[in-house]
mmCIF file of C-alpha atoms in Angstrom:
data_model
loop_
_atom_site.group_PDB
_atom_site.id
_atom_site.type_symbol
_atom_site.label_atom_id
_atom_site.label_comp_id
_atom_site.label_asym_id
_atom_site.label_seq_id
_atom_site.Cartn_x
_atom_site.Cartn_y
_atom_site.Cartn_z
ATOM 1 C CA LEU A 1 0.000 0.000 0.000
ATOM 2 C CA THR A 2 1.453 3.330 -1.080
ATOM 3 C CA ALA A 3 0.142 6.875 -0.797
ATOM 4 C CA GLY A 4 1.471 10.344 -1.494
ATOM 5 C CA ARG A 5 2.105 12.950 -4.169
ATOM 6 C CA TYR A 6 4.226 11.926 -7.128
ATOM 7 C CA VAL A 7 5.375 13.227 -10.494
ATOM 8 C CA ALA A 8 4.887 10.349 -12.960
ATOM 9 C CA GLN A 9 5.623 9.789 -16.629
ATOM 10 C CA PHE A 10 2.589 9.426 -18.909
ATOM 11 C CA ASN A 11 3.808 5.887 -19.605
ATOM 12 C CA GLU A 12 3.937 4.116 -16.221
ATOM 13 C CA GLU A 13 6.727 1.865 -17.565
ATOM 14 C CA GLU A 14 8.928 5.006 -17.475
ATOM 15 C CA PRO A 15 10.787 4.554 -20.789
ATOM 16 C CA ILE A 16 12.956 7.671 -20.383
ATOM 17 C CA HIS A 17 15.614 7.753 -17.676
ATOM 18 C CA PRO A 18 15.563 11.104 -15.780
ATOM 19 C CA LEU A 19 19.337 11.683 -16.026
ATOM 20 C CA MET A 20 19.272 11.012 -19.774
ATOM 21 C CA ASN A 21 16.353 13.385 -20.194
ATOM 22 C CA THR A 22 18.218 16.063 -18.225
ATOM 23 C CA PHE A 23 21.171 15.723 -20.596
ATOM 24 C CA PHE A 24 19.112 16.006 -23.788
ATOM 25 C CA SER A 25 16.991 18.842 -22.363
ATOM 26 C CA LEU A 26 20.051 20.932 -21.500
ATOM 27 C CA VAL A 27 22.202 20.132 -24.536
ATOM 28 C CA VAL A 28 19.711 20.049 -27.443
ATOM 29 C CA GLY A 29 16.467 21.306 -25.889
ATOM 30 C CA GLU A 30 14.626 17.989 -26.344
ATOM 31 C CA ASN A 31 12.454 17.309 -23.316
ATOM 32 C CA TYR A 32 11.515 13.678 -24.009
ATOM 33 C CA MET A 33 10.230 12.802 -20.525
ATOM 34 C CA LYS A 34 6.598 13.957 -20.324
ATOM 35 C CA ILE A 35 5.254 14.067 -16.775
ATOM 36 C CA TYR A 36 2.160 14.895 -14.749
ATOM 37 C CA GLU A 37 1.439 15.193 -11.028
ATOM 38 C CA LYS A 38 -0.895 13.031 -8.976
ATOM 39 C CA ASP A 39 -2.062 12.688 -5.385
ATOM 40 C CA PHE A 40 -2.678 8.972 -5.022
ATOM 41 C CA VAL A 41 -3.342 5.865 -3.013
ATOM 42 C CA ASP A 42 -2.070 2.618 -4.600
ATOM 43 C CA PHE A 43 -2.490 -0.983 -3.531
ATOM 44 C CA GLU A 44 -1.049 -4.174 -4.984
ATOM 45 C CA ILE A 45 -1.528 -7.856 -4.185
ATOM 46 C CA ARG A 46 0.806 -10.475 -5.699
ATOM 47 C CA LYS A 47 0.860 -14.263 -5.663
ATOM 48 C CA ARG A 48 4.145 -15.560 -7.031
ATOM 49 C CA GLY A 49 4.971 -19.072 -8.185
ATOM 50 C CA ASP A 50 7.084 -20.928 -10.723
ATOM 51 C CA VAL A 51 4.109 -21.774 -12.951
ATOM 52 C CA VAL A 52 1.566 -19.032 -12.202
ATOM 53 C CA ASN A 53 2.027 -15.416 -11.117
ATOM 54 C CA PHE A 54 -1.003 -13.291 -10.290
ATOM 55 C CA GLN A 55 -1.197 -9.573 -9.583
ATOM 56 C CA PHE A 56 -4.155 -7.369 -8.655
ATOM 57 C CA SER A 57 -3.673 -3.633 -8.209
ATOM 58 C CA GLY A 58 -5.587 -0.400 -8.014
ATOM 59 C CA GLU A 59 -5.000 3.331 -7.933
ATOM 60 C CA PHE A 60 -7.149 6.183 -6.638
ATOM 61 C CA ALA A 61 -5.652 9.463 -7.853
ATOM 62 C CA LYS A 62 -6.238 13.152 -8.450
ATOM 63 C CA ARG A 63 -4.245 14.009 -11.563
ATOM 64 C CA ARG A 64 -3.119 17.384 -12.871
ATOM 65 C CA PHE A 65 -1.158 18.561 -15.915
ATOM 66 C CA LEU A 66 2.232 20.239 -15.490
ATOM 67 C CA GLU A 67 3.643 23.029 -17.659
ATOM 68 C CA ASN A 68 7.354 23.680 -18.046
ATOM 69 C CA THR A 69 8.517 26.465 -15.731
ATOM 70 C CA THR A 70 11.517 27.306 -17.960
ATOM 71 C CA ASP A 71 12.539 26.897 -21.589
ATOM 72 C CA TYR A 72 16.271 27.227 -20.885
ATOM 73 C CA SER A 73 18.751 24.956 -22.655
ATOM 74 C CA PHE A 74 22.264 25.126 -24.082
ATOM 75 C CA GLY A 75 20.904 24.546 -27.584
ATOM 76 C CA GLU A 76 21.165 27.086 -30.384
ATOM 77 C CA THR A 77 17.510 28.112 -30.143
ATOM 78 C CA GLY A 78 17.398 28.183 -26.354
ATOM 79 C CA ASP A 79 13.898 26.672 -26.448
ATOM 80 C CA LEU A 80 12.722 23.556 -24.624
ATOM 81 C CA THR A 81 10.074 21.266 -26.103
ATOM 82 C CA SER A 82 6.691 21.324 -24.355
ATOM 83 C CA ASN A 83 5.663 18.913 -21.608
ATOM 84 C CA ALA A 84 2.551 18.021 -23.651
ATOM 85 C CA PRO A 85 3.257 14.795 -25.610
ATOM 86 C CA GLU A 86 2.430 14.624 -29.311
ATOM 87 C CA ASN A 87 -0.135 11.974 -30.217
ATOM 88 C CA GLU A 88 -1.912 10.970 -33.430
ATOM 89 C CA ILE A 89 -5.251 10.359 -31.666
ATOM 90 C CA LEU A 90 -5.461 13.433 -29.401
ATOM 91 C CA ASP A 91 -5.090 16.917 -30.882
ATOM 92 C CA ASP A 92 -4.113 18.261 -27.447
ATOM 93 C CA THR A 93 -2.796 16.014 -24.664
ATOM 94 C CA ARG A 94 -3.187 18.660 -21.973
ATOM 95 C CA PHE A 95 -5.970 17.921 -19.499
ATOM 96 C CA ASP A 96 -7.932 19.467 -16.643
ATOM 97 C CA GLU A 97 -7.487 18.246 -13.081
ATOM 98 C CA HIS A 98 -9.619 15.149 -12.525
ATOM 99 C CA ASP A 99 -10.111 12.078 -10.334
ATOM 100 C CA ALA A 100 -9.139 8.634 -11.592
ATOM 101 C CA VAL A 101 -9.796 5.120 -10.309
ATOM 102 C CA ILE A 102 -7.867 2.420 -12.195
ATOM 103 C CA LEU A 103 -8.118 -1.302 -11.369
ATOM 104 C CA SER A 104 -5.853 -3.919 -12.958
ATOM 105 C CA ALA A 105 -5.511 -7.712 -12.874
ATOM 106 C CA ARG A 106 -2.699 -9.659 -14.535
ATOM 107 C CA ALA A 107 -1.827 -13.373 -14.714
ATOM 108 C CA ASP A 108 1.348 -14.980 -16.123
ATOM 109 C CA TYR A 109 1.312 -18.712 -16.852
ATOM 110 C CA ARG A 110 4.161 -21.075 -17.844
ATOM 111 C CA PRO A 111 2.270 -24.251 -18.834
ATOM 112 C CA TRP A 112 5.158 -26.599 -19.732
ATOM 113 C CA LEU A 113 7.726 -25.615 -17.135
ATOM 114 C CA LYS A 114 10.301 -28.313 -16.370
ATOM 115 C CA TYR A 115 12.527 -28.684 -13.312
ATOM 116 C CA ARG A 116 16.051 -29.834 -12.549
ATOM 117 C CA ILE A 117 16.859 -31.578 -9.257
ATOM 118 C CA TYR A 118 20.471 -31.418 -8.103
ATOM 119 C CA ASN A 119 21.615 -32.449 -4.624
ATOM 120 C CA GLY A 120 18.000 -32.572 -3.578
ATOM 121 C CA VAL A 121 17.316 -28.959 -4.643
ATOM 122 C CA LYS A 122 14.552 -28.435 -7.229
ATOM 123 C CA ARG A 123 14.972 -25.515 -9.640
ATOM 124 C CA PRO A 124 12.953 -24.478 -12.724
ATOM 125 C CA ILE A 125 14.737 -24.834 -16.074
ATOM 126 C CA SER A 126 14.967 -21.488 -17.847
ATOM 127 C CA GLY A 127 13.508 -21.574 -21.350
ATOM 128 C CA SER A 128 11.654 -24.867 -20.839
ATOM 129 C CA SER A 129 8.267 -23.187 -21.256
ATOM 130 C CA PRO A 130 6.875 -20.053 -22.906
ATOM 131 C CA THR A 131 5.005 -17.518 -20.787
ATOM 132 C CA VAL A 132 1.396 -16.691 -21.572
ATOM 133 C CA SER A 133 -0.024 -13.548 -19.973
ATOM 134 C CA PHE A 134 -3.467 -12.006 -19.600
ATOM 135 C CA LEU A 135 -4.265 -8.435 -18.554
ATOM 136 C CA PHE A 136 -7.509 -6.664 -17.653
ATOM 137 C CA ARG A 137 -7.664 -2.949 -16.780
ATOM 138 C CA SER A 138 -10.707 -0.891 -15.928
ATOM 139 C CA GLY A 139 -11.253 2.799 -15.317
ATOM 140 C CA ILE A 140 -14.047 4.109 -13.089
ATOM 141 C CA GLY A 141 -15.523 7.566 -12.611
ATOM 142 C CA ASP A 142 -13.935 10.282 -14.784
ATOM 143 C CA THR A 143 -11.840 7.619 -16.512
ATOM 144 C CA LYS A 144 -14.348 5.086 -17.849
ATOM 145 C CA PHE A 145 -12.812 2.357 -19.993
ATOM 146 C CA ASN A 146 -11.972 -1.347 -20.135
ATOM 147 C CA GLN A 147 -8.870 -2.945 -21.618
ATOM 148 C CA LEU A 148 -8.159 -6.599 -22.439
ATOM 149 C CA GLU A 149 -4.751 -7.904 -23.506
ATOM 150 C CA ALA A 150 -3.121 -11.290 -24.121
ATOM 151 C CA GLY A 151 0.615 -11.827 -24.521
ATOM 152 C CA PHE A 152 3.181 -14.508 -25.326
ATOM 153 C CA SER A 153 6.948 -14.609 -24.745
ATOM 154 C CA HIS A 154 9.635 -17.281 -24.967
ATOM 155 C CA HIS A 155 13.423 -17.591 -24.796
ATOM 156 C CA PHE A 156 15.050 -20.735 -26.176
ATOM 157 C CA LYS A 157 18.160 -22.127 -27.863
ATOM 158 C CA ILE A 158 18.314 -23.056 -31.535
ATOM 159 C CA GLY A 159 21.169 -24.791 -33.310
ATOM 160 C CA ILE A 160 24.652 -24.598 -31.793
ATOM 161 C CA GLN A 161 24.492 -21.901 -29.124
ATOM 162 C CA GLY A 162 21.980 -19.783 -31.010
ATOM 163 C CA PHE A 163 19.459 -17.897 -28.860
ATOM 164 C CA VAL A 164 15.972 -16.814 -29.879
ATOM 165 C CA ASP A 165 13.701 -14.409 -28.015
ATOM 166 C CA VAL A 166 10.148 -13.964 -29.264
ATOM 167 C CA ALA A 167 7.321 -11.880 -27.816
ATOM 168 C CA ALA A 168 3.876 -10.841 -29.017
ATOM 169 C CA SER A 169 0.791 -9.174 -27.590
ATOM 170 C CA ALA A 170 -2.666 -8.159 -28.756
ATOM 171 C CA GLY A 171 -5.307 -6.087 -27.047
ATOM 172 C CA PHE A 172 -8.290 -3.787 -27.408
ATOM 173 C CA PHE A 173 -10.656 -1.529 -25.450
ATOM 174 C CA PRO A 174 -14.118 -3.138 -25.574
ATOM 175 C CA GLY A 175 -17.333 -1.155 -25.316
ATOM 176 C CA SER A 176 -18.172 2.409 -26.257
ATOM 177 C CA ASP A 177 -16.180 4.046 -23.435
ATOM 178 C CA LYS A 178 -12.574 4.739 -24.434
ATOM 179 C CA PRO A 179 -9.754 6.351 -22.424
ATOM 180 C CA GLU A 180 -9.823 10.143 -22.774
ATOM 181 C CA TYR A 181 -6.500 10.894 -21.063
ATOM 182 C CA LEU A 182 -3.163 9.940 -22.590
ATOM 183 C CA MET A 183 -1.799 8.203 -19.470
ATOM 184 C CA ASP A 184 -4.618 5.637 -19.781
ATOM 185 C CA PHE A 185 -3.817 4.816 -23.426
ATOM 186 C CA LYS A 186 -1.845 1.750 -24.461
ATOM 187 C CA HIS A 187 1.795 2.822 -24.780
ATOM 188 C CA PHE A 188 4.612 1.074 -26.583
ATOM 189 C CA ALA A 189 8.258 0.972 -25.512
ATOM 190 C CA GLY A 190 9.647 3.606 -27.870
ATOM 191 C CA ASN A 191 13.006 5.359 -27.974
ATOM 192 C CA GLN A 192 14.184 8.667 -29.458
ATOM 193 C CA THR A 193 17.741 8.853 -28.108
ATOM 194 C CA PRO A 194 20.943 7.035 -29.180
ATOM 195 C CA PHE A 195 20.827 5.048 -25.934
ATOM 196 C CA ILE A 196 18.552 2.117 -25.066
ATOM 197 C CA THR A 197 17.667 1.794 -21.369
ATOM 198 C CA SER A 198 14.558 -0.422 -21.689
ATOM 199 C CA ASP A 199 14.120 -4.164 -22.300
ATOM 200 C CA PRO A 200 16.186 -4.870 -25.462
ATOM 201 C CA VAL A 201 13.852 -7.658 -26.619
ATOM 202 C CA GLU A 202 10.409 -6.090 -26.199
ATOM 203 C CA SER A 203 11.250 -2.471 -27.057
ATOM 204 C CA TYR A 204 11.306 -0.424 -30.248
ATOM 205 C CA ARG A 205 14.492 1.386 -31.222
ATOM 206 C CA LEU A 206 13.127 4.292 -33.293
ATOM 207 C CA LEU A 207 9.453 4.554 -32.315
ATOM 208 C CA PRO A 208 8.379 7.953 -30.863
ATOM 209 C CA TYR A 209 7.450 7.669 -27.189
ATOM 210 C CA TYR A 210 3.801 8.789 -27.404
ATOM 211 C CA GLN A 211 2.940 9.573 -31.029
ATOM 212 C CA PHE A 212 1.468 6.130 -31.722
ATOM 213 C CA SER A 213 -0.141 5.435 -28.315
ATOM 214 C CA VAL A 214 -3.790 4.407 -28.816
ATOM 215 C CA ASN A 215 -7.122 3.767 -27.116
ATOM 216 C CA SER A 216 -8.197 1.125 -29.657
ATOM 217 C CA GLU A 217 -7.026 -2.305 -30.827
ATOM 218 C CA TYR A 218 -3.316 -3.047 -31.234
ATOM 219 C CA LEU A 219 -0.889 -5.840 -32.092
ATOM 220 C CA THR A 220 2.837 -6.079 -31.300
ATOM 221 C CA GLY A 221 5.525 -8.574 -32.274
ATOM 222 C CA HIS A 222 9.240 -8.909 -31.462
ATOM 223 C CA LEU A 223 11.825 -11.410 -32.686
ATOM 224 C CA HIS A 224 15.497 -11.393 -31.634
ATOM 225 C CA TYR A 225 17.995 -14.011 -32.851
ATOM 226 C CA GLN A 226 21.606 -14.169 -31.609
ATOM 227 C CA PHE A 227 24.085 -16.152 -33.716
ATOM 228 C CA ARG A 228 26.997 -18.125 -32.367
ATOM 229 C CA LYS A 229 28.891 -17.485 -35.611
ATOM 230 C CA PHE A 230 27.954 -15.044 -38.377
ATOM 231 C CA LEU A 231 30.293 -12.294 -39.697
ATOM 232 C CA LEU A 232 32.661 -10.825 -37.091
ATOM 233 C CA THR A 233 32.169 -13.875 -34.886
ATOM 234 C CA ARG A 234 33.835 -16.058 -37.514
ATOM 235 C CA ILE A 235 37.090 -14.614 -36.173
ATOM 236 C CA PRO A 236 38.119 -16.967 -33.323
ATOM 237 C CA LEU A 237 39.470 -14.219 -31.041
ATOM 238 C CA VAL A 238 36.229 -12.264 -31.359
ATOM 239 C CA ARG A 239 34.126 -15.326 -30.649
ATOM 240 C CA LEU A 240 36.277 -16.358 -27.671
ATOM 241 C CA ALA A 241 35.836 -12.857 -26.232
ATOM 242 C CA GLY A 242 32.129 -13.661 -25.894
ATOM 243 C CA VAL A 243 30.927 -11.296 -28.643
ATOM 244 C CA ARG A 244 27.690 -12.287 -30.383
ATOM 245 C CA GLU A 245 25.900 -10.944 -33.428
ATOM 246 C CA GLY A 246 22.187 -10.865 -33.911
ATOM 247 C CA PHE A 247 19.244 -9.754 -36.008
ATOM 248 C CA PHE A 248 15.968 -8.417 -34.683
ATOM 249 C CA THR A 249 12.646 -7.244 -36.007
ATOM 250 C CA ASN A 250 9.886 -5.342 -34.212
ATOM 251 C CA TYR A 251 6.338 -4.898 -35.495
ATOM 252 C CA LEU A 252 3.406 -2.722 -34.420
ATOM 253 C CA TYR A 253 -0.100 -2.431 -35.762
ATOM 254 C CA ASN A 254 -2.724 0.049 -34.542
ATOM 255 C CA ASP A 255 -4.951 2.838 -35.847
ATOM 256 C CA ALA A 256 -2.264 5.495 -35.360
ATOM 257 C CA ALA A 257 0.788 3.723 -36.812
ATOM 258 C CA ASN A 258 -1.008 1.320 -39.169
ATOM 259 C CA HIS A 259 1.879 -1.056 -39.964
ATOM 260 C CA TYR A 260 5.190 -0.070 -38.336
ATOM 261 C CA THR A 261 8.257 -2.336 -38.725
ATOM 262 C CA GLU A 262 11.872 -2.206 -37.557
ATOM 263 C CA LEU A 263 14.768 -4.294 -38.868
ATOM 264 C CA GLY A 264 18.126 -4.277 -37.130
ATOM 265 C CA TYR A 265 21.557 -5.851 -36.742
ATOM 266 C CA GLY A 266 23.459 -5.794 -33.471
ATOM 267 C CA ILE A 267 26.831 -6.672 -31.964
ATOM 268 C CA ASN A 268 26.344 -7.884 -28.404
ATOM 269 C CA TYR A 269 28.602 -8.396 -25.356
ATOM 270 C CA ILE A 270 31.307 -5.940 -26.448
ATOM 271 C CA PHE A 271 33.627 -5.952 -23.423
ATOM 272 C CA ARG A 272 30.965 -8.297 -21.986
ATOM 273 C CA VAL A 273 28.447 -5.521 -21.251
ATOM 274 C CA ILE A 274 27.897 -3.242 -24.300
ATOM 275 C CA ARG A 275 25.522 -3.643 -27.250
ATOM 276 C CA ILE A 276 25.651 -1.605 -30.491
ATOM 277 C CA GLU A 277 22.859 -1.800 -33.057
ATOM 278 C CA ALA A 278 22.080 -0.409 -36.505
ATOM 279 C CA VAL A 279 18.364 -0.243 -37.243
ATOM 280 C CA THR A 280 15.980 1.045 -39.903
ATOM 281 C CA SER A 281 12.204 1.415 -39.741
ATOM 282 C CA PHE A 282 9.287 1.388 -42.177
ATOM 283 C CA LEU A 283 5.779 2.839 -41.930
ATOM 284 C CA ASP A 284 3.180 1.143 -44.142
ATOM 285 C CA GLY A 285 6.010 -0.417 -46.131
ATOM 286 C CA LYS A 286 7.740 2.914 -46.796
ATOM 287 C CA TYR A 287 11.068 4.019 -45.327
ATOM 288 C CA TYR A 288 10.550 5.961 -42.076
ATOM 289 C CA ASP A 289 13.842 6.392 -40.167
ATOM 290 C CA TRP A 290 17.222 4.880 -39.313
ATOM 291 C CA GLY A 291 19.651 5.104 -36.428
ATOM 292 C CA VAL A 292 22.439 3.626 -34.311
ATOM 293 C CA ARG A 293 21.645 2.570 -30.770
ATOM 294 C CA ILE A 294 23.896 1.773 -27.778
ATOM 295 C CA GLY A 295 22.747 -0.245 -24.784
ATOM 296 C CA ILE A 296 23.531 -2.884 -22.194
ATOM 297 C CA ALA A 297 24.112 -6.473 -23.365
ATOM 298 C CA THR A 298 20.831 -8.247 -24.185
ATOM 299 C CA ASN A 299 20.701 -10.841 -21.415
#
């Protein structure tokens, strides 16, 4: 049980690290981290297990929009981007102070989990079963909506020391009541900086943080394949240093983005901890953007 006053990101997964946002705000005037203030009471109940995890949570909050109190930066223009996120669905993401009651239930299930017993100690075998997840969210009062989502993820070996990570999810907002406030929309793990700080498997490298967030149906897909031996890793010294190469693709479908796809190549475990990626993206089959991303090693 938690209560207080807090400044939260519109995406509760907090995709932008505060220190990184401070750097980009001061140096180039890009304020990526969009925030709002809330007075809240939260509760959460969890039941954890090897096969089934269950979580039920709720939030009672009074939420208010925040405006920037300065536009100072070191950039050439000296202007700082607004705290109002840009979104394809909402013309203006600013909002009046309001009360919100959000309830959420989530279940994660690993149906084919296997165990290893060694010296009488029983431990689950990683990668022996995919994880299937179900999510239900509901808004009450000023925030009337319902959301249903199902997901799938799996990590497994293929071939000689090849690793595959796959994840997918699909969801929608049933009924006539849809979320009116951006923080209640479905958000996707985007990134607009050269650095990746979120989950490297289930995140997008070039997707804007809030532009394609929606209050309607959506579909996501992620595939990441690490090779034991491909190009650079054919050199024995490189391979013995633990470096791996990999390809990945990320897909998103919704009413705002239509069909958004990323294709990328990465070099992983540089000095055991660094990952460098080159990625390009397409919107409705047409070229959209490209970039180089730096992050922490995938696993």
